[in-house]
Tab-separated table of C-alpha atoms in Angstrom:
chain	number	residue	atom	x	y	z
A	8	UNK	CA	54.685	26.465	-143.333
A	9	UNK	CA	52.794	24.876	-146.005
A	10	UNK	CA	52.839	21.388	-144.362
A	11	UNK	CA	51.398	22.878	-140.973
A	12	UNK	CA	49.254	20.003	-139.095
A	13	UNK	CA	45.915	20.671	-137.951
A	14	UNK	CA	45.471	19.226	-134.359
A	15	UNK	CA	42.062	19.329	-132.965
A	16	UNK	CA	42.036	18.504	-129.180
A	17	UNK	CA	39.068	17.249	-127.035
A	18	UNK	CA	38.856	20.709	-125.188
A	19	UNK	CA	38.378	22.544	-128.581
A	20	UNK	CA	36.332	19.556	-130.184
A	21	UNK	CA	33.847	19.986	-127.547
A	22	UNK	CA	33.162	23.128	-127.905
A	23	UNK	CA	33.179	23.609	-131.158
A	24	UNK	CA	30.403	20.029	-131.057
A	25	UNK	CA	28.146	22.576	-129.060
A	26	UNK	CA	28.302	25.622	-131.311
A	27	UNK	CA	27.106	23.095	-134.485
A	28	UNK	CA	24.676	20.904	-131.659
A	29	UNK	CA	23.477	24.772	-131.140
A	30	UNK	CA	23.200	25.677	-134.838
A	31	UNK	CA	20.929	22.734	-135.824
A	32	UNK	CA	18.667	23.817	-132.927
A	33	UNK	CA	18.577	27.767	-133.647
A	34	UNK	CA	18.275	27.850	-137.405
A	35	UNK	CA	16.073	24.830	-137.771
A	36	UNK	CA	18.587	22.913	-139.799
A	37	UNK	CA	18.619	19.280	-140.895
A	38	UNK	CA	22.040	18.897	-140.968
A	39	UNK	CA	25.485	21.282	-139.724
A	40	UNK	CA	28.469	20.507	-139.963
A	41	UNK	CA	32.395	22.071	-140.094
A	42	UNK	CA	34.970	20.981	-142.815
A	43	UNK	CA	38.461	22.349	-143.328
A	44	UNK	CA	39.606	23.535	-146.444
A	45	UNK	CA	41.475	20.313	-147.050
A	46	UNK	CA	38.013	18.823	-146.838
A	47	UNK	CA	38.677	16.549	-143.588
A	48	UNK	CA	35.196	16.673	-141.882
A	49	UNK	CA	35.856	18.268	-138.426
A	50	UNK	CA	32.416	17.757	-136.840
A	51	UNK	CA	28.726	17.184	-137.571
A	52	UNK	CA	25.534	17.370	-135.752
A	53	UNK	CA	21.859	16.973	-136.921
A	54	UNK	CA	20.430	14.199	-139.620
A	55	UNK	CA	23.878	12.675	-140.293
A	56	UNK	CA	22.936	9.152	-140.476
A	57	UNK	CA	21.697	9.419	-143.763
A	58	UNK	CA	24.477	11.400	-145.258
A	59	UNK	CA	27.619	10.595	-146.227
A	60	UNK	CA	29.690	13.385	-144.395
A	61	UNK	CA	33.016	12.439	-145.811
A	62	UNK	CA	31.721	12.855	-149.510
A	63	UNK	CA	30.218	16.104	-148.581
A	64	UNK	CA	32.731	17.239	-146.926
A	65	UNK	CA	35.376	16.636	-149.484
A	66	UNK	CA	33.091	18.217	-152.422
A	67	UNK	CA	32.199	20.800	-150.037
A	68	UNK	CA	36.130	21.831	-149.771
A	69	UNK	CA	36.329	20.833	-153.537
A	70	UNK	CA	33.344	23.420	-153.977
A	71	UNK	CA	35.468	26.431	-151.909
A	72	UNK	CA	38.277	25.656	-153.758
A	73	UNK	CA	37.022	26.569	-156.902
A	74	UNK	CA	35.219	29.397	-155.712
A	75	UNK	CA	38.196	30.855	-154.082
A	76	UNK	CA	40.097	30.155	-157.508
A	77	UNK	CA	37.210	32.318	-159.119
A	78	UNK	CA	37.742	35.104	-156.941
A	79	UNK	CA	41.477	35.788	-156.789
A	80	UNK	CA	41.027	35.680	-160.872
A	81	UNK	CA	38.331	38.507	-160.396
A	82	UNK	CA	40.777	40.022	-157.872
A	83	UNK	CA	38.447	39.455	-155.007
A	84	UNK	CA	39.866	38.178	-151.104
A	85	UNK	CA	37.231	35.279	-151.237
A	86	UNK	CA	33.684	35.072	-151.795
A	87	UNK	CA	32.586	34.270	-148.134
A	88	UNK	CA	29.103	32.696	-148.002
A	89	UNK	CA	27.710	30.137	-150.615
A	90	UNK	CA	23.749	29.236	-151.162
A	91	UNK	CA	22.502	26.862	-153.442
A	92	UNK	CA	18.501	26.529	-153.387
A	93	UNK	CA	17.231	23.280	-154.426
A	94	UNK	CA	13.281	22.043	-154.841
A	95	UNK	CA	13.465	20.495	-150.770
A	96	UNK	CA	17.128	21.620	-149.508
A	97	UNK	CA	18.980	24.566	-149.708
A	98	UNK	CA	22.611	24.679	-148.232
A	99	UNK	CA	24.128	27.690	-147.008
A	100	UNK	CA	27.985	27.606	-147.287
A	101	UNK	CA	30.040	29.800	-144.693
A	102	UNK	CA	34.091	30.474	-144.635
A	103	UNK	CA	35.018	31.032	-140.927
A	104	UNK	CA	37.928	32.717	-141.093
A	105	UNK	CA	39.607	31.730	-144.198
A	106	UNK	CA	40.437	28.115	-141.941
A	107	UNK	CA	37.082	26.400	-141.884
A	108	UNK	CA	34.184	26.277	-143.765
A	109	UNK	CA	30.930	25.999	-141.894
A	110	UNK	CA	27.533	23.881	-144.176
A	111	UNK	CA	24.139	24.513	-143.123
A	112	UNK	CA	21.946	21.941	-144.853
A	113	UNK	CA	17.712	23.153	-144.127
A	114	UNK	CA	14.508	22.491	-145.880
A	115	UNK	CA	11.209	24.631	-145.595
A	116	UNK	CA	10.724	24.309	-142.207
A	117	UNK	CA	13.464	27.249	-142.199
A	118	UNK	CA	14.782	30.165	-143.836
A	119	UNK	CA	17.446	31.693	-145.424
A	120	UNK	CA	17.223	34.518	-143.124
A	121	UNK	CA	16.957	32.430	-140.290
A	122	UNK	CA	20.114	30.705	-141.325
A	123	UNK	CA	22.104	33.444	-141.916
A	124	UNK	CA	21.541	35.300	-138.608
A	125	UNK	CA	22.251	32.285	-137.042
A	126	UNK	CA	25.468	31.115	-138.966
A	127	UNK	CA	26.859	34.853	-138.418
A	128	UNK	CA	26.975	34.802	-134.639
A	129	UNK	CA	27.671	31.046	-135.147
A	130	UNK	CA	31.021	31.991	-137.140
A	131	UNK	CA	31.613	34.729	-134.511
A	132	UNK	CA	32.501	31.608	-131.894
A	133	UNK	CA	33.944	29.627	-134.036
A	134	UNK	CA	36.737	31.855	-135.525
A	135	UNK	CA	37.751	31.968	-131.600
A	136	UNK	CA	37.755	28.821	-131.157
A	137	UNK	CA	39.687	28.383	-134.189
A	138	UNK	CA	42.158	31.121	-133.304
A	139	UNK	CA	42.879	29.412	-129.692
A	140	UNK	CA	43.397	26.372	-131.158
A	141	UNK	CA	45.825	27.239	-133.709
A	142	UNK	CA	47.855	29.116	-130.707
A	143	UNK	CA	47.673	25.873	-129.084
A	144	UNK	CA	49.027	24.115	-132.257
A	145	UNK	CA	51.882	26.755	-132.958
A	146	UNK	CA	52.743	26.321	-129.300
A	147	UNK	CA	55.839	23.440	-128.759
A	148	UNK	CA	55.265	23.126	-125.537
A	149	UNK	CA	51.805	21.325	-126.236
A	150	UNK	CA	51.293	17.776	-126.850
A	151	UNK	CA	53.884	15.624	-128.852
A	152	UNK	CA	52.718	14.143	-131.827
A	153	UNK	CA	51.237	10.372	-130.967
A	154	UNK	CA	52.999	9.115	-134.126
A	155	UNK	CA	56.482	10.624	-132.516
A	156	UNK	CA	56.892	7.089	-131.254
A	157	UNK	CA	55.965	4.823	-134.030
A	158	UNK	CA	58.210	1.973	-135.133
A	159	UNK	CA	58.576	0.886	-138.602
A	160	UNK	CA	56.585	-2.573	-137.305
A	161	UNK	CA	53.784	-0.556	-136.834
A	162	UNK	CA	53.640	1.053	-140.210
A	163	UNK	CA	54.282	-2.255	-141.598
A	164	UNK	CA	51.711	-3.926	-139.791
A	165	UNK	CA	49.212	-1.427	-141.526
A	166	UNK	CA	50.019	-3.023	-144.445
A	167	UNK	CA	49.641	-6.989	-143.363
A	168	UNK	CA	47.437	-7.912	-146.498
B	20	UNK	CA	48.491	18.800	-144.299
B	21	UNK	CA	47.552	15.887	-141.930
B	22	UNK	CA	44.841	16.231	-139.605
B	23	UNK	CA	44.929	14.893	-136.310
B	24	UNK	CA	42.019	14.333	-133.923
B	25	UNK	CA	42.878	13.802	-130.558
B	26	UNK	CA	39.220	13.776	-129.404
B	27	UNK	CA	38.150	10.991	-132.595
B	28	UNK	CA	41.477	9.563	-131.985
B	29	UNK	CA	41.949	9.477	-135.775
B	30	UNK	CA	44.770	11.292	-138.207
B	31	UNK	CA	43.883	11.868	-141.792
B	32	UNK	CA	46.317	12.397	-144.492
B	33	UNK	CA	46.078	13.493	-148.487
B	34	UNK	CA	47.484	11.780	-150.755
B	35	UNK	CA	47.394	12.716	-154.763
B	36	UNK	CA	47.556	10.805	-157.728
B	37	UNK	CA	49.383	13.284	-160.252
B	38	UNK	CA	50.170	12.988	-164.287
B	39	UNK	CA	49.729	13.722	-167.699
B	40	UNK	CA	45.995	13.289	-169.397
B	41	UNK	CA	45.080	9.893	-169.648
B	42	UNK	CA	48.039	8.366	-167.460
B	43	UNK	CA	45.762	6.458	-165.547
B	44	UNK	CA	44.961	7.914	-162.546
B	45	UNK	CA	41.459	7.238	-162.097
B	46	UNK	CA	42.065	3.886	-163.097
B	47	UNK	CA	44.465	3.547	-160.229
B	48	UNK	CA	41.976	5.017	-157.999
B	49	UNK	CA	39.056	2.582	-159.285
B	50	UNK	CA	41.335	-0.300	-159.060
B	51	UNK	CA	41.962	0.343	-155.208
B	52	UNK	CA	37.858	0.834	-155.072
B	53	UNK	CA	37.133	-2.520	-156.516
B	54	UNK	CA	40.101	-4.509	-154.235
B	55	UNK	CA	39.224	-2.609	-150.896
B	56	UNK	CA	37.104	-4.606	-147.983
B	57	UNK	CA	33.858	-2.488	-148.077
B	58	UNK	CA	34.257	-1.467	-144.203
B	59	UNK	CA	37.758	0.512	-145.340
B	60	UNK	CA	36.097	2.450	-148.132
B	61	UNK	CA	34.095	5.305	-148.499
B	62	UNK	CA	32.166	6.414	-151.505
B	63	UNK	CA	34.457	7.463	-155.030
B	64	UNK	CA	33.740	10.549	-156.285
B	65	UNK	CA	34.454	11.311	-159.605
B	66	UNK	CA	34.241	14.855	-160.785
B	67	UNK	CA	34.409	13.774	-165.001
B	68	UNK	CA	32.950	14.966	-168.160
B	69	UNK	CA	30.664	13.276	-170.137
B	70	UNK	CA	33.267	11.692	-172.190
B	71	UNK	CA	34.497	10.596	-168.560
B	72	UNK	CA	37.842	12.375	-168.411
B	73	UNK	CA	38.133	13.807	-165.078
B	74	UNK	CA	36.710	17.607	-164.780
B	75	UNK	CA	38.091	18.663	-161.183
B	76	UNK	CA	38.885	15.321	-159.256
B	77	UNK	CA	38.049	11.589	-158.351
B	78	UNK	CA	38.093	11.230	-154.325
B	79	UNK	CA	38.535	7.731	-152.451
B	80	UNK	CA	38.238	8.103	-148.610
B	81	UNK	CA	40.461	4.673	-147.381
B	82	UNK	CA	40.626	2.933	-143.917
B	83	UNK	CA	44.001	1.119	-143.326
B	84	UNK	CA	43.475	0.512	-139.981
B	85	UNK	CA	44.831	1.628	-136.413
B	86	UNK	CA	48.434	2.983	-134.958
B	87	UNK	CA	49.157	2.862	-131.629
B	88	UNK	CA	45.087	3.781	-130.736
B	89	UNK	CA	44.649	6.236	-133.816
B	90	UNK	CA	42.515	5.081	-136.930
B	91	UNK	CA	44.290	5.732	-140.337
B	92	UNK	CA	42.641	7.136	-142.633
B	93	UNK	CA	43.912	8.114	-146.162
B	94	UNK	CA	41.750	10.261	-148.558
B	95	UNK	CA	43.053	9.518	-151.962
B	96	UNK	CA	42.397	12.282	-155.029
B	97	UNK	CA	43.470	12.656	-158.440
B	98	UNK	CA	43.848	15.783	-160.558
B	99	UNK	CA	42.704	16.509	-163.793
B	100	UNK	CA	45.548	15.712	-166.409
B	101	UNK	CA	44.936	17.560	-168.989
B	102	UNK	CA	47.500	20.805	-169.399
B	103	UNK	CA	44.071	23.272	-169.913
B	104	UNK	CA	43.036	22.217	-165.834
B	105	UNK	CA	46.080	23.968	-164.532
B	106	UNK	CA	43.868	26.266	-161.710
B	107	UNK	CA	42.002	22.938	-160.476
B	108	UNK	CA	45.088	20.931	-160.877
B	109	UNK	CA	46.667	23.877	-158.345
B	110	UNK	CA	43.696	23.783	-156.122
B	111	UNK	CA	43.781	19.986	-155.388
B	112	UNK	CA	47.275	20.124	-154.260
B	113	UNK	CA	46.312	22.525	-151.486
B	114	UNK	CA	47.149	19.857	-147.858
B	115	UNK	CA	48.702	17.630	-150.252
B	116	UNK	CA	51.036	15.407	-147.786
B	117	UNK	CA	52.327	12.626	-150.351
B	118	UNK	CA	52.238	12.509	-153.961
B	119	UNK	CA	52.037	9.921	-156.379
B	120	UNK	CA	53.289	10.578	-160.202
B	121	UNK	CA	51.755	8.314	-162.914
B	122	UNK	CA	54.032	7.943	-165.776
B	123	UNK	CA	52.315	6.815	-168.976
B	124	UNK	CA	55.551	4.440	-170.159
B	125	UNK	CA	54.288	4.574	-173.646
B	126	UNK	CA	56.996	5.911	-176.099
B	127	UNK	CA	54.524	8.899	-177.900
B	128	UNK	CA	54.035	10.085	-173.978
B	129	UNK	CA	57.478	10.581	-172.648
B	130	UNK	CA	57.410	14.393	-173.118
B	131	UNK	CA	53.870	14.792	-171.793
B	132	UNK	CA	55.408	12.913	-168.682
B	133	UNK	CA	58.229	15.248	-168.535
B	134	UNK	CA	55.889	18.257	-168.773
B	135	UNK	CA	53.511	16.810	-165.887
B	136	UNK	CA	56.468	16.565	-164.218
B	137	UNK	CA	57.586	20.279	-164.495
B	138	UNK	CA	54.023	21.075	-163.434
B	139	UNK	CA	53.692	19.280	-160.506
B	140	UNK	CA	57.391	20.762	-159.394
B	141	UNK	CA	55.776	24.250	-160.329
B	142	UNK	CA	52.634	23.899	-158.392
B	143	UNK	CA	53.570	22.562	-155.346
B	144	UNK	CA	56.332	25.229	-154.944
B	145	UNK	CA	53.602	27.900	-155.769
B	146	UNK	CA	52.335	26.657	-152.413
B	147	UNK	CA	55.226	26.385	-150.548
B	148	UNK	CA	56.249	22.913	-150.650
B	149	UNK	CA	59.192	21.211	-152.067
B	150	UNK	CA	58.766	18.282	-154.543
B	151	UNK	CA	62.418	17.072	-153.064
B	152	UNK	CA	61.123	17.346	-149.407
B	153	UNK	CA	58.124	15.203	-149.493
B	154	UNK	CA	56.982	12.031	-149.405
B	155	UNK	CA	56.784	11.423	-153.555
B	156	UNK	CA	56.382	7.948	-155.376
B	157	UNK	CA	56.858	6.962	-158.912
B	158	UNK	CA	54.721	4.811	-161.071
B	159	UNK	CA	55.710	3.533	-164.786
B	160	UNK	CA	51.535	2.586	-165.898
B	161	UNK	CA	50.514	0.718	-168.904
B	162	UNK	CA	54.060	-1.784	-168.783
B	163	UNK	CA	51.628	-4.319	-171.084
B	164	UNK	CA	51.692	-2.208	-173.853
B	165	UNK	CA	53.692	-2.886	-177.067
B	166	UNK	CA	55.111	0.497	-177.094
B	167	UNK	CA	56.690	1.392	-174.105
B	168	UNK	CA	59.884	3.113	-173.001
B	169	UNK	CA	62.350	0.877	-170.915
B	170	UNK	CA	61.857	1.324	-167.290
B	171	UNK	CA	65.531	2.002	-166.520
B	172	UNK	CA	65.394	4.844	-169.500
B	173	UNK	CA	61.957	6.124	-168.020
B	174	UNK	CA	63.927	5.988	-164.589
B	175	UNK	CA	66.455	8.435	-165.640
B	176	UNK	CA	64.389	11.079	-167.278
B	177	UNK	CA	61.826	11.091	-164.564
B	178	UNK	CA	63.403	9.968	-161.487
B	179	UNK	CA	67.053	11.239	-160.949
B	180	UNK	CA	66.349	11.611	-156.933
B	181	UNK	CA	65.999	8.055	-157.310
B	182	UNK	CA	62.272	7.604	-155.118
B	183	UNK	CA	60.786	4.744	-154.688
B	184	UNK	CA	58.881	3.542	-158.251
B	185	UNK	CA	57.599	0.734	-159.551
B	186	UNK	CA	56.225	-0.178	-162.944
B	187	UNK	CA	52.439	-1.182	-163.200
B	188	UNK	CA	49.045	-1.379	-165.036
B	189	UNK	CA	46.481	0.121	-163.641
B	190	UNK	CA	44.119	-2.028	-165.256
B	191	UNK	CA	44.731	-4.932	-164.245
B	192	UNK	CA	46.198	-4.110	-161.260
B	193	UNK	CA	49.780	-4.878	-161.303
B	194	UNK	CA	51.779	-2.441	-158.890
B	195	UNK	CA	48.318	-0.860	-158.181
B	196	UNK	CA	48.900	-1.198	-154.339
B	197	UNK	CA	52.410	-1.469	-153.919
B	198	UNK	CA	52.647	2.154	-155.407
B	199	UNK	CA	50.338	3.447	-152.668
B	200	UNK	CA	51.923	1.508	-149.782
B	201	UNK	CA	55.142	3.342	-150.294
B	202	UNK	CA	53.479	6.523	-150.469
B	203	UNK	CA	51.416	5.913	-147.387
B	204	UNK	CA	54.377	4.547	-145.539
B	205	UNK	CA	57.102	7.643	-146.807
B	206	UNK	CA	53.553	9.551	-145.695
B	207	UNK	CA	53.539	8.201	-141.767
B	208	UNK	CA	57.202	8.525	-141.953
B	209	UNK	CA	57.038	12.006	-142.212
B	210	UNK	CA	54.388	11.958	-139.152
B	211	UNK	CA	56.658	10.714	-137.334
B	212	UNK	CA	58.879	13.532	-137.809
B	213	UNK	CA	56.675	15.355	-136.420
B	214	UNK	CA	56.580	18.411	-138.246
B	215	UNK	CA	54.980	17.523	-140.951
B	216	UNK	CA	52.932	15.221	-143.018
């Protein structure tokens, strides 16, 4: 269905905070973090306090996007990885799974190669994570929505000027 | 395609600002940036040319505040207008869970409206959704020009389903707001639902 939710639950979210936690640690990054390809940020970890993660993560999406447009022209499934080099950053741009998209921000004090042997086997866990969590969100029998309850107050009252 | 996290206790939703080239989406968009409290905005984004007519798209991250425990937060794009940015206009509608049409109500525009319109239909079916089945608001821009089309006439080539609309001008703000309230609303409507947004 086109209008599929995506749910993320604390279970998932945690683990999912420890592969990126992991990431920034292994590869020597500044900054990780995972975006869908809606461009909601799903979770960070390193230098984020002088980012703006919802900015990035919405150009980041925008940035896929286009890409992906690029490729089905040239009749290619997706170009997968990303890497732009800049004078103190690079950022290395992973697809996990055709779901998620998984930015590696590092400066000198890494590598490329570092990063990309660490982002494979990071992808590796996350497209499980991913998988069992969109199971979970297929499955009726999990939670009900939290907005199954609303009243039309409430909405209103988002509105209250 | 909302997003809700249970572990953030936050739901995010997508909203799009759709229309023909120089409608006045961005100006919608910059409006809202200028009126919003500081702590319920993010940064805007604007993907433009140097001529400033928007390349890929303007983003707006908004706040409006909590239901029932879970922050709302809206993230607010535009496309491109122009009929050559067909492939980004397609792209940005990906997760698209309400839409907003701008209408320019000036008389010269009516068929470019009608066009937009066609290609926003298009589009979204190309990816599965149904114009008729989603939460969709109409607004009538630039009412304080000379030149314009009478709302009721504008109503009946570009509304026959009869959704919410209201007329406006972007730049100075009249209907600026209202227009995205009913979106946002039709928008946690649909949450409610549950199926959907």
């Amino acid at each position: 269905m086109a209008n599929a939710q995506m749910v993320m639950y604390e279970e998932e979210f945690t683990l999912i905070q420890e592969v990126v936690d992991r990431l920034v640690r292994d590869a020597n990054a500044k900054v990780v973090f995972i975006v869908d390809k809606n461009g909601q940020l799903i979770a960070a970890s390193g230098e984020i306090a002088e980012i703006d993660t919802t900015s990035l993560a919405s150009l980041t999406a925008g940035n896929i996007a286009a890409t992906g447009g690029i490729a089905r022209l040239l009749r290619e499934n997706e170009f997968a990885t990303q890497f732009h080099e800049g004078e103190n950053q690079n950022i290395h741009i992973q697809l996990v799974g055709n779901r998620v998209i998984l930015v590696v921000i590092f400066d000198a004090k890494s590598s490329l190669g570092l990063v990309r042997l660490r982002v494979r086997k990071a992808t590796d866990e996350l497209n499980r994570i991913f998988e069992e969590l969109l199971n979970k969100t297929r499955d009726p029998s999990g939670a009900d929505s939290p907005f199954a309850e609303i009243t039309d107050d409430d909405i209103d009252s988002l509105f209250n000027d | 395609m909302s997003f809700i996290n249970y572990m953030a206790r936050e739901i995010n939703c997508k909203i799009v600002y759709y229309g023909p080239g120089l409608c006045g989406k961005t100006t919608n968009l910059q409006y809202i940036y200028e009126r919003t409290n500081p702590d319920a905005k993010g940064k805007m984004i604007s993907l433009a040319t140097e001529t400033e007519r928007t390349l890929f798209f303007d983003f707006l991250p908004l706040s409006l505040g909590e239901i029932r425990g879970f922050k709302t937060r809206f993230h607010l794009y535009t496309v491109p207008g122009q009929v050559f940015y067909d492939a980004s206009r397609k792209l940005i509608l990906k997760g698209v869970d309400g839409v907003i049409f701008v209408a320019d109500s000036q008389f010269e525009r009516l068929e470019a409206n009608l066009e937009s319109m066609d290609n926003l239909r298009h589009n979204l079916g190309e990816q599965g959704y149904d114009l008729d089945k989603m939460p969709f608001v109409i607004q009538y821009n630039k009412r304080d020009l000379p030149n314009v089309v009478d709302a009721p006439e504008l109503r009946a080539e570009l509304n026959p389903r009869g959704v919410p609309d209201f007329e406006a001008n972007a730049r100075t703000g009249e209907g600026v707001f209202e227009t995205l309230k009913a979106v946002s609303k039709l928008v946690l409507t649909e949450l409610r639902k549950g199926q959907g947004g």
